[in-house]
Short mmCIF file of C-alpha atoms in Angstrom, two decimals:
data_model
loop_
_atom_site.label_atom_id
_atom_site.label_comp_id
_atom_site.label_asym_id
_atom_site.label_seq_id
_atom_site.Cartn_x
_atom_site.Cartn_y
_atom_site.Cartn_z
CA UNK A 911 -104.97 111.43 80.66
CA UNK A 912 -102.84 113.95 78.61
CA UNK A 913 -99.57 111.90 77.87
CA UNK A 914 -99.64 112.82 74.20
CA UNK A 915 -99.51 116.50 74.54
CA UNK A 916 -96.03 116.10 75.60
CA UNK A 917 -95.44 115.62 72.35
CA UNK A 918 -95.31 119.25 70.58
CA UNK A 919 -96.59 118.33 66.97
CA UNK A 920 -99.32 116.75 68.28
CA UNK A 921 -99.92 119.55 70.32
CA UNK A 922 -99.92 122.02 66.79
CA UNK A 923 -101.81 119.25 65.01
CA UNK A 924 -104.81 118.94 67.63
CA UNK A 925 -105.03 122.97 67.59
CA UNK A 926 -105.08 122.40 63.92
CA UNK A 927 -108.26 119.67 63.92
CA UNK A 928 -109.67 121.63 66.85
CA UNK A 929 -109.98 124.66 64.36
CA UNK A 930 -110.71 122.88 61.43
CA UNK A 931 -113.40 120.63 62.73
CA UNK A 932 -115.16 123.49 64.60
CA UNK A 933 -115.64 125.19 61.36
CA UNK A 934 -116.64 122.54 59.42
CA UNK A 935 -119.58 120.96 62.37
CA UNK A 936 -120.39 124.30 62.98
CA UNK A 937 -121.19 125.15 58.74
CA UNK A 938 -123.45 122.14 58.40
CA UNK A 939 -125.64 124.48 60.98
CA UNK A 940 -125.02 127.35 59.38
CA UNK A 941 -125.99 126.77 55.99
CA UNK A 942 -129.20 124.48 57.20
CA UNK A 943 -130.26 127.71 58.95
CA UNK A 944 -129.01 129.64 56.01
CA UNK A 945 -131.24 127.47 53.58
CA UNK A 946 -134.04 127.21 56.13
CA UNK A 947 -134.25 131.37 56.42
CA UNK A 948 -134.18 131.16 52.30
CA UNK A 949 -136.70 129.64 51.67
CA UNK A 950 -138.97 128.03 54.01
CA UNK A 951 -138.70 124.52 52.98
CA UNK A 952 -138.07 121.23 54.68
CA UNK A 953 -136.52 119.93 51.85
CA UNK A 954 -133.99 122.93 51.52
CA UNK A 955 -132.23 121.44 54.44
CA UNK A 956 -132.44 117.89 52.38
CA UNK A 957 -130.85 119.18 49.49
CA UNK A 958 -128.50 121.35 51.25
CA UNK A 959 -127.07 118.63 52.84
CA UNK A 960 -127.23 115.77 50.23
CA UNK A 961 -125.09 118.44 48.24
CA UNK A 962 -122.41 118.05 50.68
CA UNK A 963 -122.53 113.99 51.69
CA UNK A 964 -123.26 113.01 47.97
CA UNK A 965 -119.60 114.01 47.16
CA UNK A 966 -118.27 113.32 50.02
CA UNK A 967 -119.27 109.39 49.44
CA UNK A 968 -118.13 109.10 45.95
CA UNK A 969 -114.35 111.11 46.72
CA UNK A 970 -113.89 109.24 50.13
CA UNK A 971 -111.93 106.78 48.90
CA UNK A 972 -110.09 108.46 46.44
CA UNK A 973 -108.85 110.77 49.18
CA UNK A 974 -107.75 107.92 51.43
CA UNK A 975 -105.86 106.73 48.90
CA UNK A 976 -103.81 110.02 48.01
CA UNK A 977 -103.48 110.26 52.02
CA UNK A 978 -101.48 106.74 52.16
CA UNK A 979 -99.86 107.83 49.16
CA UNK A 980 -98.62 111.53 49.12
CA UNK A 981 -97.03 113.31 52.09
CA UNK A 982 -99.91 113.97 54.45
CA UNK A 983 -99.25 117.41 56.06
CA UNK A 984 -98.63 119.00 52.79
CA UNK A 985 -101.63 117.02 51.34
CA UNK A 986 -103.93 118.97 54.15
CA UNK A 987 -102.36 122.00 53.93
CA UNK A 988 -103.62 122.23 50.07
CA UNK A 989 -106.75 120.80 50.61
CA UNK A 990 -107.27 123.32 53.49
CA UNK A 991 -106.35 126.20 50.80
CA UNK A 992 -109.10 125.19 49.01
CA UNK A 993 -111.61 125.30 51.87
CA UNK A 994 -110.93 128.43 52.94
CA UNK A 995 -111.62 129.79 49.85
CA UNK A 996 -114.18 128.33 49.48
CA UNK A 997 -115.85 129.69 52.81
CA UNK A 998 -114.62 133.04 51.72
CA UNK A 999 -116.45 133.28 48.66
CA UNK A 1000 -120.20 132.50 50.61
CA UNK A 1001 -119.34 134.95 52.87
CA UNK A 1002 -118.30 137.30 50.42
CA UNK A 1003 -121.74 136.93 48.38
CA UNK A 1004 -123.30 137.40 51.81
CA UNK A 1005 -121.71 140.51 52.50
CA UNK A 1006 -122.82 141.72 49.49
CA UNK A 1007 -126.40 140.40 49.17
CA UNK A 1008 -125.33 138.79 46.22
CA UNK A 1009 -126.36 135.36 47.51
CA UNK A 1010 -128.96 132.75 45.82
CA UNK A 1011 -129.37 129.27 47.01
CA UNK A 1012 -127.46 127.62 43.82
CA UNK A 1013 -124.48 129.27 45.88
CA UNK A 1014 -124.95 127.15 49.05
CA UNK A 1015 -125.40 124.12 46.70
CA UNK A 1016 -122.25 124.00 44.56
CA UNK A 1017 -120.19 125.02 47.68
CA UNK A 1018 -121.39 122.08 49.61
CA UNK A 1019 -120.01 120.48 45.94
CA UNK A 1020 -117.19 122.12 46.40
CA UNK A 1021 -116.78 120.91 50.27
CA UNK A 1022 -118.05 117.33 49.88
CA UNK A 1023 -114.81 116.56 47.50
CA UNK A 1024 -112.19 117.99 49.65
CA UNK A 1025 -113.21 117.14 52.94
CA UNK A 1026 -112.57 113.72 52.76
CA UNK A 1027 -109.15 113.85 51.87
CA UNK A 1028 -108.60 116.59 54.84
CA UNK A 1029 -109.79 114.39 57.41
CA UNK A 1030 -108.12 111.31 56.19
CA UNK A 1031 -104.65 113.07 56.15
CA UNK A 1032 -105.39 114.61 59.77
CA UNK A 1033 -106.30 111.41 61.12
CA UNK A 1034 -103.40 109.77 59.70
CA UNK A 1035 -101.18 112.13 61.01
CA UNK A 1036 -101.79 111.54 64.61
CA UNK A 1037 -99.51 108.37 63.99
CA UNK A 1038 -96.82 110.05 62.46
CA UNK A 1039 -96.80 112.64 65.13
CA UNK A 1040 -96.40 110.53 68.46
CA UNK A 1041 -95.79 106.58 66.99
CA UNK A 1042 -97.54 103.74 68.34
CA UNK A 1043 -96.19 104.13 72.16
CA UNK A 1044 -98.87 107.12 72.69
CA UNK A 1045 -101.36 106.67 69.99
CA UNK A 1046 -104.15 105.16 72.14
CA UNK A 1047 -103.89 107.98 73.97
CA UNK A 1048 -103.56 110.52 71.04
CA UNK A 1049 -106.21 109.11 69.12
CA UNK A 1050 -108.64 109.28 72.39
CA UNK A 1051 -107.96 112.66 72.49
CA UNK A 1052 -107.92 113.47 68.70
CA UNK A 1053 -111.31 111.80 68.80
CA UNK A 1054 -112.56 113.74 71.41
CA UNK A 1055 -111.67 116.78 69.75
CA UNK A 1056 -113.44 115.82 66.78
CA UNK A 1057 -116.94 115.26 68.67
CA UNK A 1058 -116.16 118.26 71.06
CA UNK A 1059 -116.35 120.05 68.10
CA UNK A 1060 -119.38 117.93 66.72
CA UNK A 1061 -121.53 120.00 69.26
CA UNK A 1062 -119.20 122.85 70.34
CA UNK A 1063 -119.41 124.01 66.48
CA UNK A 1064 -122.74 124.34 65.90
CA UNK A 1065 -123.53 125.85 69.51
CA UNK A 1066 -120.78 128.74 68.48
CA UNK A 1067 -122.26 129.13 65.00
CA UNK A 1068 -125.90 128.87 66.49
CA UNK A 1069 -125.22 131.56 68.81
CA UNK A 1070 -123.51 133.68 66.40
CA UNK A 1071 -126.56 133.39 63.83
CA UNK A 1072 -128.77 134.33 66.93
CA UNK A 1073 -127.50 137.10 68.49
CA UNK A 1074 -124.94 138.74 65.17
CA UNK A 1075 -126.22 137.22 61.78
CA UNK A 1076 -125.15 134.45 59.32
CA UNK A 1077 -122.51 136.56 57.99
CA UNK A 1078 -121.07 136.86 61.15
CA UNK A 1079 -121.11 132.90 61.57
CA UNK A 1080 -119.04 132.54 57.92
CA UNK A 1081 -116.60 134.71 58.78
CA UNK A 1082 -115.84 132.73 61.96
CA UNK A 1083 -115.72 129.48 59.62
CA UNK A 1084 -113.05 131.43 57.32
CA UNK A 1085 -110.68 132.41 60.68
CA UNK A 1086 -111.01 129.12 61.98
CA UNK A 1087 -109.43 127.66 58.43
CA UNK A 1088 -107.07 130.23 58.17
CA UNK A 1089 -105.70 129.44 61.19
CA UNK A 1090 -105.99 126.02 61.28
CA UNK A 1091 -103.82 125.91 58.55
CA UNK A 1092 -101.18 127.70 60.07
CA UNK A 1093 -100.98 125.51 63.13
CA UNK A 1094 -99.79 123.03 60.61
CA UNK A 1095 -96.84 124.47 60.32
CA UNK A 1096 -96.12 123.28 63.39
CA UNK A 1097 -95.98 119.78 62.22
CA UNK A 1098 -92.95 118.20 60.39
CA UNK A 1099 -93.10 116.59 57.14
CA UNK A 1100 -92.64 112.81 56.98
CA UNK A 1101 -92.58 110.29 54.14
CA UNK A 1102 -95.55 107.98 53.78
CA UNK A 1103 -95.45 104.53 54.74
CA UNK A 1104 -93.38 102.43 52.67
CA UNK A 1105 -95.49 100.10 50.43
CA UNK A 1106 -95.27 97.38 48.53
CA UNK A 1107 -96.07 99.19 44.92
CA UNK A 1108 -94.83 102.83 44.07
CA UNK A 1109 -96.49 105.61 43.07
CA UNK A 1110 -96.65 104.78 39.38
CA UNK A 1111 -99.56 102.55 40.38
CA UNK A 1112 -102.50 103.68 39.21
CA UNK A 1113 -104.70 105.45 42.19
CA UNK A 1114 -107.57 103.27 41.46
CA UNK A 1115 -105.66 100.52 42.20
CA UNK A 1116 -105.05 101.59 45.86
CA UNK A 1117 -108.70 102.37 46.43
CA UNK A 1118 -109.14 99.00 45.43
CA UNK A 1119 -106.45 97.34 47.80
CA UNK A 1120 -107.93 99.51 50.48
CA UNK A 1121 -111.40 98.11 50.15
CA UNK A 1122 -110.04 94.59 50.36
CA UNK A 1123 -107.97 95.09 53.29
CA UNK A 1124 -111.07 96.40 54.90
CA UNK A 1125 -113.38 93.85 53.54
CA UNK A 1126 -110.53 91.06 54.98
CA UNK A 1127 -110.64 92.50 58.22
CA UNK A 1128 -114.20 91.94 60.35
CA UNK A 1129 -112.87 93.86 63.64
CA UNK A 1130 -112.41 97.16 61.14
CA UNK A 1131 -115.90 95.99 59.38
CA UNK A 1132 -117.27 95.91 62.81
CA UNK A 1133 -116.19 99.37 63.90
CA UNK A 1134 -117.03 101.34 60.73
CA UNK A 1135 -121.06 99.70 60.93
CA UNK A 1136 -120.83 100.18 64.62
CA UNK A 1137 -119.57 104.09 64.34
CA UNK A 1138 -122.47 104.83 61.52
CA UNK A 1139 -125.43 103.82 64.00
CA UNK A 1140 -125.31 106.94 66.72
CA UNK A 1141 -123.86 109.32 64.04
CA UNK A 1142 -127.01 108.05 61.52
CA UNK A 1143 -129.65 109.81 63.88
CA UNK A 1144 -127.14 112.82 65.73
CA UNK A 1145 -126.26 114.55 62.74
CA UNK A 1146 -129.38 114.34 61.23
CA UNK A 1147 -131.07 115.18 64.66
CA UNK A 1148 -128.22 118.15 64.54
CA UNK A 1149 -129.09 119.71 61.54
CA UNK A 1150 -132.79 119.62 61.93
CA UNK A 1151 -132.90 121.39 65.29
CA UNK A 1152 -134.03 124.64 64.01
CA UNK A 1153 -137.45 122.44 62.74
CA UNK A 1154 -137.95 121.66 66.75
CA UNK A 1155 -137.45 125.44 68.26
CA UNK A 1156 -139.40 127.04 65.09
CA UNK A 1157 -142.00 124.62 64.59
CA UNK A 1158 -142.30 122.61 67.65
CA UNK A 1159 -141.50 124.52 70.48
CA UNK A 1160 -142.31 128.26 69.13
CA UNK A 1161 -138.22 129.61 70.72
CA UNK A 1162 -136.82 130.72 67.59
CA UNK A 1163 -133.58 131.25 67.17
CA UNK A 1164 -132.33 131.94 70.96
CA UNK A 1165 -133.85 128.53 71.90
CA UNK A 1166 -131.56 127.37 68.87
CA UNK A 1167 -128.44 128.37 70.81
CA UNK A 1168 -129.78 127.55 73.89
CA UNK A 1169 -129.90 123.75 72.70
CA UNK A 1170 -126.67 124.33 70.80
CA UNK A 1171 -125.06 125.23 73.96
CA UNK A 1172 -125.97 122.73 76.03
CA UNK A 1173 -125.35 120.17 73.71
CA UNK A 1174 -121.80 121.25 74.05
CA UNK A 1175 -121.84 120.54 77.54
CA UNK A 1176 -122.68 117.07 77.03
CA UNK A 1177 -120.56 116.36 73.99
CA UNK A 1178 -117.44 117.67 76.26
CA UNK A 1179 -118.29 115.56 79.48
CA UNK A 1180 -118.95 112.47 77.00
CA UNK A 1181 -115.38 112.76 74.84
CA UNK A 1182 -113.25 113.73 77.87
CA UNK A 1183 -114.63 111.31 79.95
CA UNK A 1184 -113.31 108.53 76.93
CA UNK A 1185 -109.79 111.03 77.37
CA UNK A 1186 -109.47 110.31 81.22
CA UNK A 1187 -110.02 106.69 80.54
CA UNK A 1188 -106.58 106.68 78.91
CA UNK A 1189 -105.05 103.48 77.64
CA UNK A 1190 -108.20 101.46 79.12
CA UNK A 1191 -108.51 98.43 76.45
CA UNK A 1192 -111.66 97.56 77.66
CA UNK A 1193 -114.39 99.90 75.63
CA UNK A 1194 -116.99 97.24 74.23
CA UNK A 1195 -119.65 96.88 76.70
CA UNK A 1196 -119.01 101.07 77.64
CA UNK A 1197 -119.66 101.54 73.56
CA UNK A 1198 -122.53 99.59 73.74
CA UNK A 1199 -124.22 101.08 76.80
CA UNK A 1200 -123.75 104.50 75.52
CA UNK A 1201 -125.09 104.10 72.58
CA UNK A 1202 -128.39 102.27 74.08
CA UNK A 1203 -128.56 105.38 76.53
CA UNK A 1204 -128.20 107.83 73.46
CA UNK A 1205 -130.95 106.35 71.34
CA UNK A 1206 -133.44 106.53 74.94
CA UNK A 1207 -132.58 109.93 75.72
CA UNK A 1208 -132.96 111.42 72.33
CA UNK A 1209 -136.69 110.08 72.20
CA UNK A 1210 -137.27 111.51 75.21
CA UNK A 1211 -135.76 114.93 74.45
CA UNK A 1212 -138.00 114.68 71.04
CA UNK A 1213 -141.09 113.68 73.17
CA UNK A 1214 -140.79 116.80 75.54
CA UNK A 1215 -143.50 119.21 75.34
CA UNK A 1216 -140.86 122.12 75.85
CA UNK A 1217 -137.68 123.45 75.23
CA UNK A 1218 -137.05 123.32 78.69
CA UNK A 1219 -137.66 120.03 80.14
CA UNK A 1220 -135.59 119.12 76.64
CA UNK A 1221 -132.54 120.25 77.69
CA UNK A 1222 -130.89 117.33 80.82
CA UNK A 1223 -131.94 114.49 78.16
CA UNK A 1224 -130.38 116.70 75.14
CA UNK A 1225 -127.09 116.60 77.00
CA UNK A 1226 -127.22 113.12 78.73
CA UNK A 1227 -127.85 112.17 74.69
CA UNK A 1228 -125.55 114.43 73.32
CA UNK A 1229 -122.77 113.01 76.14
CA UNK A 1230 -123.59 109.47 75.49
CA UNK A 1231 -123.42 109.96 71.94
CA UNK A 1232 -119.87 111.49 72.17
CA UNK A 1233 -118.23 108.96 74.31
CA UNK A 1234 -119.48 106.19 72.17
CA UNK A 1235 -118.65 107.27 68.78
CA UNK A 1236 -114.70 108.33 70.54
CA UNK A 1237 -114.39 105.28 71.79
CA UNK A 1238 -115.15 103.18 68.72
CA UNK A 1239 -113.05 105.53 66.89
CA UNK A 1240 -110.25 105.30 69.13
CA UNK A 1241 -110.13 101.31 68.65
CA UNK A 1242 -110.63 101.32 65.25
CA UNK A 1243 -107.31 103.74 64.98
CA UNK A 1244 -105.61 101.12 67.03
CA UNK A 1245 -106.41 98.20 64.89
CA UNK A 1246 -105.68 99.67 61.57
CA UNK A 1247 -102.34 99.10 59.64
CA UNK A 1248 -100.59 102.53 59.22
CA UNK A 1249 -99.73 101.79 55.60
CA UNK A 1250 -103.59 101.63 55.12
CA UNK A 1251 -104.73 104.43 58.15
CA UNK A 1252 -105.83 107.16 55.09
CA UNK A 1253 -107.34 104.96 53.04
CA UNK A 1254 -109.65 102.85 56.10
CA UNK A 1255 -110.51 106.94 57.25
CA UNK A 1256 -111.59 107.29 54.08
CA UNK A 1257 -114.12 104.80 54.64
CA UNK A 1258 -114.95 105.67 58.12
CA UNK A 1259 -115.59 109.32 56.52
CA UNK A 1260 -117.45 107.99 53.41
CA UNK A 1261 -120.19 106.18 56.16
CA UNK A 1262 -120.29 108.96 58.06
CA UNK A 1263 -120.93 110.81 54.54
CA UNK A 1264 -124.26 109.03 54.51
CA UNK A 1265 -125.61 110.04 57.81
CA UNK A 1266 -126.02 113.68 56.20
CA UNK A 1267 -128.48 112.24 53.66
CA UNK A 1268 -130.45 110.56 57.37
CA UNK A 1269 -131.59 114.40 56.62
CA UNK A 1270 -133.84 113.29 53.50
CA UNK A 1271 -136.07 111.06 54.85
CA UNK A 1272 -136.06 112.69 57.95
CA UNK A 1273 -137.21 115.79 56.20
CA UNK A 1274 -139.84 114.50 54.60
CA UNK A 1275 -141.26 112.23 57.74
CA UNK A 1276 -141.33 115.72 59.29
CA UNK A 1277 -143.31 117.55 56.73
CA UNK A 1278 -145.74 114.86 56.94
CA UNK A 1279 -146.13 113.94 60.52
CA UNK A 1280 -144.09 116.77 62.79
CA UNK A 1281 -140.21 116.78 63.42
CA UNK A 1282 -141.24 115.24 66.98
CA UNK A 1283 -142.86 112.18 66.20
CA UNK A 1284 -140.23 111.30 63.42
CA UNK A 1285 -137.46 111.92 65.78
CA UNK A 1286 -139.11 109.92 68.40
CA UNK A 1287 -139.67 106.49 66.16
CA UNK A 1288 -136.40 106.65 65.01
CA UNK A 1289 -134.72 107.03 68.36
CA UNK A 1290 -136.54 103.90 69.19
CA UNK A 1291 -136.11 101.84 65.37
CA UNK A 1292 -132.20 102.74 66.33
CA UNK A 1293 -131.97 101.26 69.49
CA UNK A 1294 -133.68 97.97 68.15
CA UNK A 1295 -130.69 98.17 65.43
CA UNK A 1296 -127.69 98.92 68.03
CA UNK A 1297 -128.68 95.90 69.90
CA UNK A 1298 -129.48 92.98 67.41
CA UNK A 1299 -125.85 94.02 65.95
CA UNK A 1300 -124.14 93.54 69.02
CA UNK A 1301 -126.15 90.32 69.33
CA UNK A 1302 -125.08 89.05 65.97
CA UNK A 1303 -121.75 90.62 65.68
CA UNK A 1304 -119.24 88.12 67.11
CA UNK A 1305 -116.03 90.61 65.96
CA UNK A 1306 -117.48 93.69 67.75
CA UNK A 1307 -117.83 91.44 71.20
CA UNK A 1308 -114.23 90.40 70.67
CA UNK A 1309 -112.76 93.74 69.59
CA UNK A 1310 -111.62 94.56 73.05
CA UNK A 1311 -109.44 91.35 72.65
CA UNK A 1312 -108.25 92.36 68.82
CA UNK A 1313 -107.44 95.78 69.97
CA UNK A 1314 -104.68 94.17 73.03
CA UNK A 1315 -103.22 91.83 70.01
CA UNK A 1316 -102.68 94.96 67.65
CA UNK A 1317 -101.02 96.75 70.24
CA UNK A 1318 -98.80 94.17 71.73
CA UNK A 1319 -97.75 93.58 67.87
CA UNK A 1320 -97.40 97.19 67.04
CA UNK A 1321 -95.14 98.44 70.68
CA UNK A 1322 -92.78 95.02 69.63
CA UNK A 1323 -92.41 96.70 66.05
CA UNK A 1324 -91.26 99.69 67.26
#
């Protein structure tokens, strides 16, 4: 289950994501609640978090692109600098009552930009850490990290908001950067892969050749539209929580971390259930019952009439939810060409950029007809979705089989 952490840069570099990622799930909480407690509005949370994906969609590729081309630790390590600052600064303004919502706006600017190019070059650098012998397994548990963190974030965050204050929650954001950026030390250098043009190619050029290589390749096509359906209505879901415990269910802010913190508990048992699986090739048909099981649970955790029978189909969802999106993750890792790993990342992270913007409509639905009722439609229109593309999707029925092909190919290369 653990064969990679034999390795000790991968060891540095998953303390490294666990940090980074914890901060960065556990800030699109904080500054919804942070926006929410400003001023009142549904839409707040909208245009809070439009003002991170936006960027984030349009930089996505560029970022892959300087990932496949530029050394990657030192790549994140700068990137991470920037972050961190970033983070500071809010808190700072915080701290000094010196914040106005413009603030939270140009820093999710700020963050939409750099992120992508972070989490391109940490994802890529789980292959040059432990080489194709271990990377199923490293990627399984990279993944898992990732949505451990997806729900472990926001449930720290959530409780720090409850029972210290927002401040509190920044300041745990800046540590966790700061420190994730010294685990990186940990990990050596290493040239990126050779390719066939140098570096005097222009960058657009290798956005380009990355968008063709993933347009040429239906498996890859297949996981990135595959990984955007659960993630479309989670995060979303995720950052409109506060709407059911303030509006819905009357709990305020401890029922907040209450959900937070149970959500955790399924988001671990989901991704470390994926971990224990290990090198298991066979992840379709799991992927697709998961993701069935998290569309039905969610509508029944929005159809509950209170907090409390909400919370075993929060984490069933919340677990289902996790295992699915690390197991399509995992595979799509597998299948990808290392030369083009930052750059088909970039994309992955540039779909998941849109399921921030699920908020908008969402948002809106919710000032109209009730969080609940929104929540509960979509769960269903989603589940509708999920299936009729694994009907009609004959590379995402076969990936199981593409996924034994790249790794027979890959092991004989090195």
């Amino acid at each position: 289950m653990f064969s990679a952490l034999q390795n000790r840069q991968f060891c540095w570099l998953l303390a490294s994501n666990f940090l980074f990622f914890l901060a960065m799930h556990g800030q699109m909480l904080t500054r919804s609640v942070l926006a929410w407690n400003m001023t009142g509005d549904e839409m707040a949370l909208a245009s809070i978090n439009a003002a991170y994906a936006l960027p984030m969609i349009l930089f996505a590729l560029i970022g892959g692109a300087l990932t496949d081309r530029f050394e990657r630790r030192s790549l994140t390590q700068y990137g991470q600098w920037v972050l961190t600052i970033n983070e500071c600064t809010i808190w700072l303004l915080l701290l000094t009552d010196q914040l106005a919502f413009w603030h939270l706006i140009a820093a999710g600017v700020i963050g939409g930009i750099v992120n992508p190019m972070v989490m391109a070059a940490r994802t890529s650098l789980v292959f040059n850490t432990v080489g194709a012998a271990r990377l199923g397994n490293a990627t399984a548990l990279s993944a898992s990290i990732v949505n451990v963190t997806r729900v472990v974030g926001p449930m720290i965050m959530g409780a720090l908001v409850a029972s210290v204050s927002v401040s509190a929650a920044y300041l745990c954001a800046v540590i966790c950067f700061a420190l994730c950026l010294f685990c990186l030390f940990g990990v050596d250098k290493k040239p990126p892969a050779p390719k066939t043009q140098d570096n005097s190619t222009a960058l657009l050029a290798d956005v380009k050749a990355g968008l063709i290589y993933v347009k040429n390749s239906r498996p890859i096509l297949a996981c990135l539209v595959f990984g955007f359906l659960p993630a479309s209505l989670s995060i979303p879901v995720q950052n409109m929580l506060i709407l059911f415990t303030d509006t819905v269910w009357n709990v305020g802010e401890s029922g907040l971390g209450m959900l937070m913190a149970v959500a955790g508990v399924g988001g671990i048992a989901g991704s470390f259930w994926v971990a224990k699986r290990g090198e298991n090739n066979r992840r379709v048909k799991p992927m697709i019952v998961t993701a069935v099981a998290f569309t039905i649970f969610q509508l029944f955790f929005s159809a509950s009439p209170n907090i409390y029978l909400a919370i075993v189909p929060f984490i069933i969802a919340n677990a289902c939810a996790s295992a699915c999106m690390t197991l399509n993750n995992t595979a799509l890792q597998l299948i990808v060409d290392d030369e083009q790993r930052g750059r088909v990342s970039s994309v992955m992270m540039m779909t998941y950029g849109f399921t921030p913007l699920g908020v908008l409509p969402l948002a809106w639905m919710a000032k109209q007809f009730g969080v609940n009722w929104v929540v509960s439609l979509a769960s269903f229109g989603l589940c509708l979705v999920i299936l009729f593309f694994y009907k009609r999707s004959n590379s995402l029925r076969l990936l199981d089989n593409t996924v034994a092909q790249t790794l027979h190919k890959t092991n004989s290369k090195y």
